[in-house]
Short mmCIF file of C-alpha atoms (C1' of nucleotides) in Angstrom, two decimals:
data_model
loop_
_atom_site.label_atom_id
_atom_site.label_comp_id
_atom_site.label_asym_id
_atom_site.label_seq_id
_atom_site.Cartn_x
_atom_site.Cartn_y
_atom_site.Cartn_z
CA MET A 1216 148.96 101.27 154.71
CA ARG A 1217 147.20 101.25 151.31
CA ILE A 1218 149.26 101.07 148.03
CA PHE A 1219 148.14 102.98 144.97
CA ALA A 1220 149.98 103.00 141.86
CA LEU A 1221 149.75 105.53 139.02
CA VAL A 1222 150.55 104.28 135.51
CA ASP A 1223 151.36 107.25 133.19
CA CYS A 1224 152.23 106.82 129.39
CA ASN A 1225 155.17 108.72 128.58
CA ASN A 1226 154.43 111.64 125.98
CA PHE A 1227 151.59 109.52 125.01
CA TYR A 1228 150.49 110.93 121.62
CA VAL A 1229 154.03 111.37 120.35
CA SER A 1230 154.62 107.71 121.51
CA CYS A 1231 151.66 106.46 119.49
CA GLU A 1232 152.76 108.30 116.34
CA ARG A 1233 156.37 107.07 116.74
CA LEU A 1234 155.02 103.47 116.98
CA PHE A 1235 154.43 103.53 113.22
CA ARG A 1236 157.35 105.70 112.29
CA PRO A 1237 160.22 104.20 114.20
CA GLU A 1238 162.78 106.53 112.25
CA ILE A 1239 161.57 109.57 114.26
CA LYS A 1240 162.54 107.96 117.47
CA HIS A 1241 165.33 110.21 118.28
CA ARG A 1242 164.12 113.35 116.59
CA PRO A 1243 161.99 116.18 118.22
CA VAL A 1244 158.31 115.31 117.62
CA VAL A 1245 155.15 117.35 118.57
CA VAL A 1246 151.48 116.61 118.29
CA LEU A 1247 149.11 119.55 117.72
CA SER A 1248 145.58 120.09 119.20
CA ASN A 1249 142.30 119.83 117.12
CA ASN A 1250 142.66 122.39 114.28
CA ASP A 1251 146.43 122.37 114.32
CA GLY A 1252 146.11 124.92 117.12
CA CYS A 1253 148.74 124.36 119.64
CA VAL A 1254 151.25 121.80 120.93
CA ILE A 1255 149.70 119.26 123.29
CA SER A 1256 152.47 116.44 123.22
CA ARG A 1257 155.88 116.74 122.98
CA SER A 1258 158.85 114.23 122.89
CA GLN A 1259 161.68 114.60 125.26
CA GLU A 1260 163.82 116.22 122.52
CA ALA A 1261 161.27 118.70 121.61
CA LYS A 1262 161.09 119.65 125.35
CA ASP A 1263 164.94 119.88 125.34
CA ILE A 1264 165.03 122.41 122.63
CA GLY A 1265 162.44 124.64 124.43
CA VAL A 1266 159.01 123.87 122.85
CA PRO A 1267 156.59 124.76 125.51
CA MET A 1268 153.31 123.05 126.33
CA GLY A 1269 150.30 124.80 124.55
CA ALA A 1270 152.73 126.80 122.28
CA PRO A 1271 150.52 128.18 119.45
CA ALA A 1272 151.62 126.34 116.32
CA TYR A 1273 151.88 129.17 113.81
CA LYS A 1274 154.04 131.15 116.17
CA TYR A 1275 156.50 128.23 115.97
CA GLN A 1276 156.45 127.35 112.41
CA SER A 1277 159.96 128.52 111.41
CA PHE A 1278 161.39 127.21 114.68
CA PHE A 1279 159.96 123.78 113.84
CA LEU A 1280 161.43 123.85 110.42
CA GLN A 1281 164.93 125.00 111.70
CA ASN A 1282 165.13 122.36 114.31
CA ASN A 1283 163.71 119.53 111.98
CA VAL A 1284 160.71 118.98 114.21
CA GLU A 1285 158.41 116.36 113.09
CA ILE A 1286 154.73 117.74 113.31
CA PHE A 1287 151.41 115.59 113.75
CA SER A 1288 147.95 116.79 113.77
CA SER A 1289 146.18 114.90 116.53
CA ASN A 1290 144.64 111.43 115.54
CA TYR A 1291 142.34 110.55 118.36
CA ALA A 1292 141.11 107.23 116.37
CA LEU A 1293 144.65 105.96 116.64
CA TYR A 1294 145.34 107.30 120.35
CA GLY A 1295 142.10 105.93 121.53
CA ASP A 1296 142.70 102.50 120.30
CA LEU A 1297 146.36 102.17 121.58
CA SER A 1298 145.09 103.41 124.90
CA GLN A 1299 142.76 100.48 125.12
CA ARG A 1300 145.55 98.20 124.34
CA VAL A 1301 147.52 99.63 127.33
CA THR A 1302 144.58 99.40 129.63
CA ALA A 1303 143.84 95.86 128.58
CA THR A 1304 147.41 94.94 129.49
CA LEU A 1305 147.06 96.59 132.93
CA ALA A 1306 143.79 94.64 133.48
CA SER A 1307 145.92 91.48 132.96
CA LEU A 1308 148.00 92.22 136.01
CA THR A 1309 145.21 93.33 138.42
CA PRO A 1310 141.50 93.70 138.69
CA ASP A 1311 141.77 96.83 140.84
CA LEU A 1312 142.16 99.24 138.04
CA GLU A 1313 140.84 102.84 137.57
CA VAL A 1314 141.27 104.04 134.01
CA TYR A 1315 141.46 107.75 134.71
CA SER A 1316 142.36 109.23 131.36
CA ILE A 1317 143.43 108.33 127.83
CA ASP A 1318 147.02 107.99 129.19
CA GLU A 1319 146.84 107.38 132.96
CA SER A 1320 145.58 104.67 135.15
CA PHE A 1321 145.45 104.12 138.98
CA LEU A 1322 145.91 100.46 140.37
CA GLU A 1323 145.53 99.33 143.79
CA PHE A 1324 147.82 96.69 145.52
CA PRO A 1325 147.14 94.88 148.78
CA PRO A 1326 149.64 96.17 151.62
CA CYS A 1327 151.32 92.91 151.90
CA MET A 1328 152.99 93.53 148.44
CA LEU A 1329 154.92 96.58 150.00
CA ARG A 1330 158.32 94.85 149.41
CA GLU A 1331 157.73 93.61 146.01
CA LEU A 1332 156.72 97.13 144.48
CA PRO A 1333 160.21 97.47 142.69
CA SER A 1334 159.55 94.29 140.90
CA ILE A 1335 155.90 94.98 140.20
CA GLY A 1336 156.75 98.40 138.75
CA LYS A 1337 159.33 96.66 136.38
CA GLU A 1338 157.05 94.21 135.43
CA ILE A 1339 154.43 96.74 134.52
CA ARG A 1340 156.74 98.64 132.29
CA THR A 1341 158.11 95.71 130.65
CA ARG A 1342 154.80 94.08 129.84
CA ILE A 1343 153.26 97.15 128.52
CA LEU A 1344 156.34 98.08 126.38
CA LYS A 1345 156.41 94.40 125.08
CA TRP A 1346 152.75 94.15 124.14
CA THR A 1347 151.75 97.49 123.24
CA GLY A 1348 155.17 99.40 122.38
CA ILE A 1349 154.27 102.36 124.59
CA PRO A 1350 156.77 103.42 127.35
CA VAL A 1351 155.20 104.21 130.92
CA SER A 1352 156.17 105.42 134.02
CA VAL A 1353 155.12 103.94 137.36
CA GLY A 1354 154.56 105.59 140.78
CA PHE A 1355 153.60 104.19 144.10
CA GLY A 1356 152.32 105.92 147.06
CA SER A 1357 149.82 105.43 150.19
CA THR A 1358 147.40 107.64 148.41
CA LYS A 1359 146.51 108.71 144.83
CA THR A 1360 147.95 111.97 145.10
CA LEU A 1361 151.32 110.63 146.53
CA ALA A 1362 151.15 107.95 143.63
CA LYS A 1363 151.12 110.87 141.22
CA VAL A 1364 153.90 112.56 142.84
CA ALA A 1365 155.89 109.46 142.62
CA SER A 1366 155.31 109.02 139.01
CA ARG A 1367 156.59 112.57 138.54
CA PHE A 1368 159.82 111.43 140.14
CA ALA A 1369 159.85 108.34 138.04
CA LYS A 1370 159.61 110.56 134.87
CA LYS A 1371 161.91 113.34 135.84
CA TYR A 1372 165.00 111.21 137.38
CA PRO A 1373 166.45 108.51 134.72
CA GLN A 1374 168.06 106.82 137.71
CA THR A 1375 164.65 105.52 138.82
CA GLU A 1376 164.43 103.74 135.69
CA GLY A 1377 160.76 104.77 135.26
CA THR A 1378 159.38 103.44 138.46
CA PHE A 1379 159.45 104.99 141.97
CA SER A 1380 157.72 104.43 145.22
CA LEU A 1381 156.98 106.82 148.05
CA CYS A 1382 155.35 104.01 150.21
CA GLY A 1383 156.89 103.60 153.63
CA ARG A 1384 159.59 106.12 153.42
CA ASN A 1385 161.01 108.09 156.07
CA ASP A 1386 162.38 110.70 154.05
CA LEU A 1387 158.97 111.93 152.62
CA ASP A 1388 159.11 115.42 153.70
CA ARG A 1389 162.55 115.86 152.19
CA LEU A 1390 161.23 114.47 148.90
CA LEU A 1391 158.14 116.42 148.91
CA ASP A 1392 160.32 119.73 149.53
CA LYS A 1393 161.42 119.25 145.95
CA VAL A 1394 158.07 119.11 144.32
CA PRO A 1395 156.85 122.65 143.38
CA VAL A 1396 153.24 123.16 144.72
CA THR A 1397 151.83 123.90 141.22
CA ASP A 1398 153.00 120.47 140.30
CA VAL A 1399 150.81 118.79 142.89
CA TRP A 1400 147.71 117.15 141.41
CA GLY A 1401 144.58 119.12 142.39
CA ILE A 1402 146.38 122.49 142.70
CA GLY A 1403 145.93 124.43 139.55
CA ARG A 1404 147.33 127.76 138.30
CA ARG A 1405 144.84 130.00 140.26
CA HIS A 1406 145.51 128.52 143.72
CA GLY A 1407 149.27 127.94 142.88
CA LYS A 1408 149.73 131.65 142.38
CA ARG A 1409 147.96 132.61 145.46
CA LEU A 1410 149.86 129.90 147.46
CA ILE A 1411 153.33 131.07 146.19
CA ALA A 1412 152.23 134.72 146.99
CA ARG A 1413 151.79 133.39 150.58
CA GLY A 1414 155.25 131.88 150.56
CA VAL A 1415 154.00 128.27 150.19
CA SER A 1416 155.91 127.12 147.17
CA THR A 1417 156.59 123.33 147.88
CA ALA A 1418 154.23 120.37 148.42
CA ARG A 1419 155.83 119.84 151.79
CA THR A 1420 154.90 123.47 152.98
CA PHE A 1421 151.51 123.15 151.43
CA LYS A 1422 150.76 119.87 153.16
CA ASP A 1423 151.54 121.43 156.45
CA LEU A 1424 149.10 124.42 156.26
CA PRO A 1425 146.39 124.19 158.76
CA ASN A 1426 143.16 122.30 158.09
CA LEU A 1427 141.08 125.36 158.78
CA TRP A 1428 142.91 127.57 156.53
CA LEU A 1429 143.01 125.02 153.70
CA LYS A 1430 138.98 124.40 154.00
CA LYS A 1431 138.24 128.13 154.19
CA ASN A 1432 140.52 129.19 151.22
CA MET A 1433 140.50 126.20 148.95
CA SER A 1434 137.46 124.50 150.13
CA VAL A 1435 137.15 120.65 150.82
CA THR A 1436 139.05 119.72 147.70
CA GLY A 1437 142.01 121.60 148.81
CA LEU A 1438 141.90 120.05 152.30
CA HIS A 1439 141.69 116.56 150.75
CA THR A 1440 144.64 117.19 148.70
CA ALA A 1441 146.68 118.24 151.83
CA LEU A 1442 145.30 115.33 153.71
CA GLU A 1443 146.43 112.82 150.86
CA LEU A 1444 149.86 114.36 150.75
CA ARG A 1445 150.17 113.50 154.62
CA GLY A 1446 149.03 110.06 153.83
CA THR A 1447 145.46 109.86 154.44
CA PRO A 1448 143.43 108.39 151.57
CA CYS A 1449 140.47 110.71 150.60
CA PHE A 1450 139.99 109.60 147.00
CA GLU A 1451 139.20 105.88 146.56
CA LEU A 1452 139.78 103.85 143.39
CA ASP A 1453 136.85 104.13 141.08
CA ASN A 1454 136.85 100.86 138.89
CA SER A 1455 133.16 101.21 137.84
CA PRO A 1456 132.93 104.32 135.73
CA LYS A 1457 129.57 106.06 136.07
CA PRO A 1458 127.77 107.26 133.13
CA LYS A 1459 128.57 110.86 132.17
CA LYS A 1460 126.09 113.73 133.08
CA THR A 1461 126.63 115.82 130.15
CA ILE A 1462 127.96 115.00 126.70
CA SER A 1463 129.59 117.47 124.52
CA SER A 1464 130.82 118.02 121.07
CA SER A 1465 132.53 121.13 119.63
CA ARG A 1466 135.24 122.13 117.35
CA SER A 1467 136.97 125.20 116.20
CA PHE A 1468 136.57 125.91 112.47
CA GLY A 1469 139.37 125.55 109.91
CA ARG A 1470 138.69 129.27 108.65
CA PRO A 1471 136.27 131.95 109.74
CA VAL A 1472 132.55 131.28 109.02
CA THR A 1473 129.95 134.04 108.54
CA ALA A 1474 126.84 132.08 106.96
CA LEU A 1475 124.12 130.87 109.12
CA SER A 1476 123.90 127.75 106.75
CA ASP A 1477 127.59 126.69 107.66
CA LEU A 1478 126.84 127.07 111.23
CA GLU A 1479 123.80 124.93 111.04
CA GLU A 1480 125.84 122.42 109.31
CA SER A 1481 128.46 122.38 111.92
CA VAL A 1482 125.77 122.18 114.77
CA ALA A 1483 124.02 119.09 113.14
CA ALA A 1484 127.32 117.44 112.76
CA TYR A 1485 128.22 117.70 116.30
CA VAL A 1486 124.70 116.96 117.51
CA ALA A 1487 125.16 113.74 115.42
CA ARG A 1488 128.36 112.92 117.23
CA ALA A 1489 127.00 113.69 120.51
CA GLY A 1490 124.00 111.52 119.97
CA GLU A 1491 126.43 108.63 119.02
CA LYS A 1492 128.27 108.96 122.35
CA LEU A 1493 124.87 109.28 124.07
CA ARG A 1494 123.57 105.96 122.83
CA GLU A 1495 127.08 104.39 123.17
CA GLN A 1496 126.64 104.90 127.11
CA GLN A 1497 122.88 104.11 126.89
CA SER A 1498 121.54 107.35 128.06
CA LEU A 1499 118.91 109.65 126.98
CA THR A 1500 119.02 113.38 127.13
CA ASN A 1501 116.49 116.07 128.50
CA GLY A 1502 117.83 119.05 126.81
CA VAL A 1503 120.20 120.55 124.29
CA MET A 1504 122.56 123.50 124.64
CA VAL A 1505 124.19 125.03 121.68
CA TYR A 1506 126.80 127.88 121.67
CA LEU A 1507 128.60 129.92 119.37
CA THR A 1508 131.57 132.25 119.54
CA THR A 1509 133.78 134.57 117.46
CA ASN A 1510 137.63 134.49 117.52
CA ARG A 1511 138.67 135.94 120.85
CA PHE A 1512 142.26 136.32 119.69
CA ASN A 1513 141.60 138.85 116.71
CA ASN A 1514 140.31 142.62 116.88
CA LEU A 1515 137.10 141.97 114.91
CA PRO A 1516 133.81 142.65 116.78
CA GLN A 1517 133.12 139.71 119.43
CA TYR A 1518 130.07 138.06 119.98
CA SER A 1519 129.26 134.98 121.92
CA ASN A 1520 125.90 133.47 123.15
CA SER A 1521 124.25 130.22 123.93
CA ALA A 1522 120.73 128.81 123.81
CA THR A 1523 119.25 125.88 125.60
CA ARG A 1524 116.02 124.03 124.73
CA MET A 1525 114.54 121.24 127.03
CA LEU A 1526 112.71 118.27 125.46
CA PRO A 1527 109.35 117.10 126.19
CA ILE A 1528 110.37 113.46 126.56
CA ALA A 1529 113.99 112.37 127.12
CA THR A 1530 115.30 110.94 123.95
CA ASP A 1531 118.45 109.60 121.99
CA TYR A 1532 116.86 109.92 118.62
CA THR A 1533 119.36 111.99 116.68
CA PRO A 1534 116.89 113.70 114.11
CA GLU A 1535 114.92 115.11 116.99
CA LEU A 1536 118.05 116.27 118.64
CA ILE A 1537 119.40 117.88 115.42
CA ASN A 1538 116.00 119.88 114.86
CA THR A 1539 116.36 121.10 118.55
CA GLY A 1540 120.09 122.02 117.79
CA LEU A 1541 118.87 123.84 114.73
CA GLN A 1542 116.19 125.90 116.43
CA CYS A 1543 118.84 126.82 118.99
CA ILE A 1544 121.62 128.17 116.66
CA ARG A 1545 118.91 130.08 114.69
CA SER A 1546 117.89 131.75 117.85
CA ILE A 1547 121.26 133.10 118.84
CA TYR A 1548 122.80 133.86 115.34
CA LYS A 1549 123.62 137.31 114.48
CA GLU A 1550 124.62 138.44 111.25
CA GLY A 1551 127.89 140.43 110.37
CA PHE A 1552 130.27 138.56 112.70
CA SER A 1553 133.09 136.09 111.79
CA TYR A 1554 132.48 133.12 113.72
CA LYS A 1555 135.18 130.74 115.11
CA LYS A 1556 133.42 127.88 116.82
CA THR A 1557 130.14 126.31 117.84
CA GLY A 1558 129.37 123.58 120.22
CA VAL A 1559 126.52 121.43 121.38
CA VAL A 1560 125.96 119.93 125.08
CA LEU A 1561 123.56 117.45 125.86
CA LEU A 1562 122.12 118.22 129.43
CA ASP A 1563 120.39 116.36 132.08
CA LEU A 1564 121.17 112.89 130.90
CA CYS A 1565 119.22 109.83 132.36
CA GLY A 1566 119.79 105.96 132.00
CA LYS A 1567 117.83 104.67 128.93
CA TYR A 1568 116.66 101.64 131.00
CA ASN A 1569 116.27 103.04 134.69
CA ARG A 1570 114.21 106.31 134.66
CA GLN A 1571 110.85 108.03 135.24
CA CYS A 1572 108.60 107.40 132.48
CA ASN A 1573 106.77 110.17 131.09
CA LEU A 1574 102.82 109.76 130.77
CA LEU A 1575 102.88 111.36 127.30
CA GLU A 1576 105.17 108.66 125.95
CA LEU A 1577 103.15 105.73 126.77
CA ASP A 1578 101.02 106.45 123.57
CA HIS A 1579 104.06 106.30 121.21
CA LYS A 1580 105.45 102.72 121.86
CA ALA A 1581 105.36 101.47 118.10
CA GLU A 1582 106.97 104.66 116.80
CA SER A 1583 109.75 104.73 119.35
CA ALA A 1584 110.53 101.21 118.52
CA LYS A 1585 110.94 102.26 114.92
CA LYS A 1586 113.15 105.15 115.97
CA GLU A 1587 115.48 102.73 117.94
CA ALA A 1588 115.69 100.57 114.79
CA ILE A 1589 116.96 103.42 112.89
CA MET A 1590 119.50 104.57 115.26
CA ASN A 1591 120.66 100.88 115.75
CA LEU A 1592 121.11 100.56 112.06
CA LEU A 1593 122.89 103.78 111.82
CA ASP A 1594 125.29 103.08 114.60
CA SER A 1595 126.13 99.73 113.60
CA ALA A 1596 127.08 100.67 110.01
CA ASN A 1597 129.19 103.49 111.17
CA THR A 1598 131.06 101.18 113.55
CA ARG A 1599 131.59 98.59 111.08
CA PHE A 1600 132.39 100.63 108.00
CA GLY A 1601 133.89 103.81 109.57
CA ARG A 1602 132.71 106.98 111.18
CA ARG A 1603 130.24 108.97 108.87
CA THR A 1604 129.59 106.19 106.42
CA LEU A 1605 126.00 107.16 107.17
CA SER A 1606 125.32 110.70 108.09
CA TYR A 1607 122.55 113.41 107.84
CA ALA A 1608 122.02 115.66 105.07
CA SER A 1609 121.86 118.50 107.35
CA GLU A 1610 125.45 117.97 108.19
CA GLY A 1611 126.40 119.05 104.91
CA LEU A 1612 128.75 117.16 102.37
CA GLU A 1613 131.61 119.63 101.67
CA GLN A 1614 131.69 120.88 105.23
CA PRO A 1615 133.96 123.99 104.30
CA TRP A 1616 134.13 124.67 107.97
CA GLN A 1617 136.07 121.63 108.85
CA MET A 1618 139.03 122.04 111.08
CA ASN A 1619 142.44 121.79 109.76
CA ARG A 1620 144.40 118.53 110.13
CA LYS A 1621 147.33 119.19 107.74
CA TYR A 1622 149.70 116.76 109.37
CA LYS A 1623 147.52 113.88 110.37
CA SER A 1624 149.04 110.28 110.25
CA PRO A 1625 146.93 107.42 108.90
CA SER A 1626 144.71 105.64 111.27
CA TYR A 1627 146.94 102.64 111.17
CA THR A 1628 144.86 100.46 113.64
CA THR A 1629 141.32 101.47 113.08
CA SER A 1630 140.88 101.70 109.29
CA TRP A 1631 141.49 98.95 106.97
CA ASP A 1632 142.67 101.28 104.15
CA ASP A 1633 145.24 102.63 106.59
CA LEU A 1634 146.65 99.35 107.57
CA PRO A 1635 150.51 99.62 107.34
CA LYS A 1636 152.13 97.56 104.67
CA ILE A 1637 155.19 95.54 105.38
CA GLY A 1638 158.05 95.27 103.04
"C1'" DT B 70 145.28 132.24 107.22
"C1'" DC B 71 147.04 130.33 112.14
"C1'" DT B 72 146.04 130.18 120.00
"C1'" DG B 73 141.97 122.46 121.55
"C1'" DG B 74 138.10 119.64 123.54
"C1'" DG B 75 135.56 117.16 127.07
"C1'" DG B 76 134.51 116.53 131.59
"C1'" DT B 77 133.76 116.97 137.12
"C1'" DC B 78 133.13 119.01 141.66
"C1'" DC B 79 132.40 122.73 145.02
"C1'" DT B 80 130.38 127.00 146.62
"C1'" DA B 81 127.38 131.06 147.18
"C1'" DG B 82 123.17 133.06 146.70
"C1'" DG B 83 118.49 133.11 145.66
"C1'" DA B 84 113.99 130.90 145.44
"C1'" DC B 85 110.84 128.42 147.76
"C1'" DC B 86 108.76 125.51 151.46
"C1'" DC B 87 106.99 124.69 156.19
"C1'" DT C 764 109.44 148.32 169.62
"C1'" DC C 765 108.74 143.83 168.00
"C1'" DT C 766 109.29 141.19 161.88
"C1'" DG C 767 112.03 133.10 162.60
"C1'" DG C 768 114.74 129.57 161.38
"C1'" DG C 769 115.91 125.58 159.07
"C1'" DG C 770 115.87 122.95 155.03
"C1'" DT C 771 116.04 121.77 150.00
"C1'" DC C 772 116.63 122.69 145.28
"C1'" DC C 773 118.54 125.12 141.42
"C1'" DT C 774 121.82 127.83 138.88
"C1'" DA C 775 126.10 130.57 137.74
"C1'" DG C 776 130.49 130.76 138.39
"C1'" DG C 777 134.91 129.29 139.53
"C1'" DA C 778 138.51 125.82 139.82
"C1'" DC C 779 140.53 121.75 138.61
"C1'" DC C 780 141.74 117.60 135.68
"C1'" DC C 781 143.70 115.41 131.26
#
DNA sequence: TCTGGGGTCCTAGGACCC
DNA sequence: TCTGGGGTCCTAGGACCC
């Protein structure tokens, strides 16, 4: 039997904020999405007083005030840095590690360690808490999906003390009967609804559906999920992350935007950011897609559109990408609408050092070396001195369209200026 | 005034090829 | 009257994840 573990940071963003504000440890705390839109992380106290996930912040303003809820804008510089510390700690325990998301990692252990799982779980929790200050839950299972289920139990029931194993249990069915089908990893809202309508409401009844039905109604992904719940691994541990196939950057505006010039600035800024990510993973892009949209939540006239332009030669040179992005936005902009958001997607990425060469580019060796040197300079300056130390004029200086971040905490661990003072 | 952002995978259907 | 069949590639849309 295989042994997978899922290590899941508890209320991750809230835990990050609390690390530097210990006095809010027992108060309700929420972290808002970009643009201070809705709630994306809640402390246990916030859950207990009934703040739902995804709650629009503006609807809850007086509620937050009445209940003395501490509010934070999201601060991804902080969360990303602490996330790295957590995964580095995990890497000190085992090389079989897949970083699944900013707050979750899968681990695999050899079958012979079955009897040691309780102490391993304890050790993981203790070490991460001690080294990083972040509380985590640990779930073990013979597949990734079961490890996920186990971590839910670990979170939900205090008597588990934060670690729970579903490996080698003979009461697995009884436990899966307690898990709502919509809580299963891989079953979303859409399928969940349909399943419940058919009377399939728990993980146990779901896993016992006939294979043919699963395949027909939920494609192979649904079948895989059921097989995993029955203990047959379909998803392997992936510890060598592949480069992304698309890279995007987008934001909602802090206020409605009508002028083309503002939209152009935002597109230039998002392209520049996407370009940084592109070079970070050592890829080139073959095309740029730009979209814009009005606010679907108001009653004003609606308009959204997108434009794609392919590039003659794959590149990671931001000025060229910005040019292309600007052409796109100009081609779809319509006057008279109140815009909420623009976004940029770099498409059809390929590796910088392993790709088909284009006959056209052989003539441009000297020029491309120069471009590369410029990008290197820009990236290293921005890494060393902080994001947007050097930026493009087309991104604008004032950026009146910038998102709201009214409640942002300092970047305690990633900015010298924000380093916490002692005493 | 005020409702996030960034990804992946799968399938169906059309175009095209021999 | 009879009008193939199998394969690949591409794209749009749906569903899911955190």
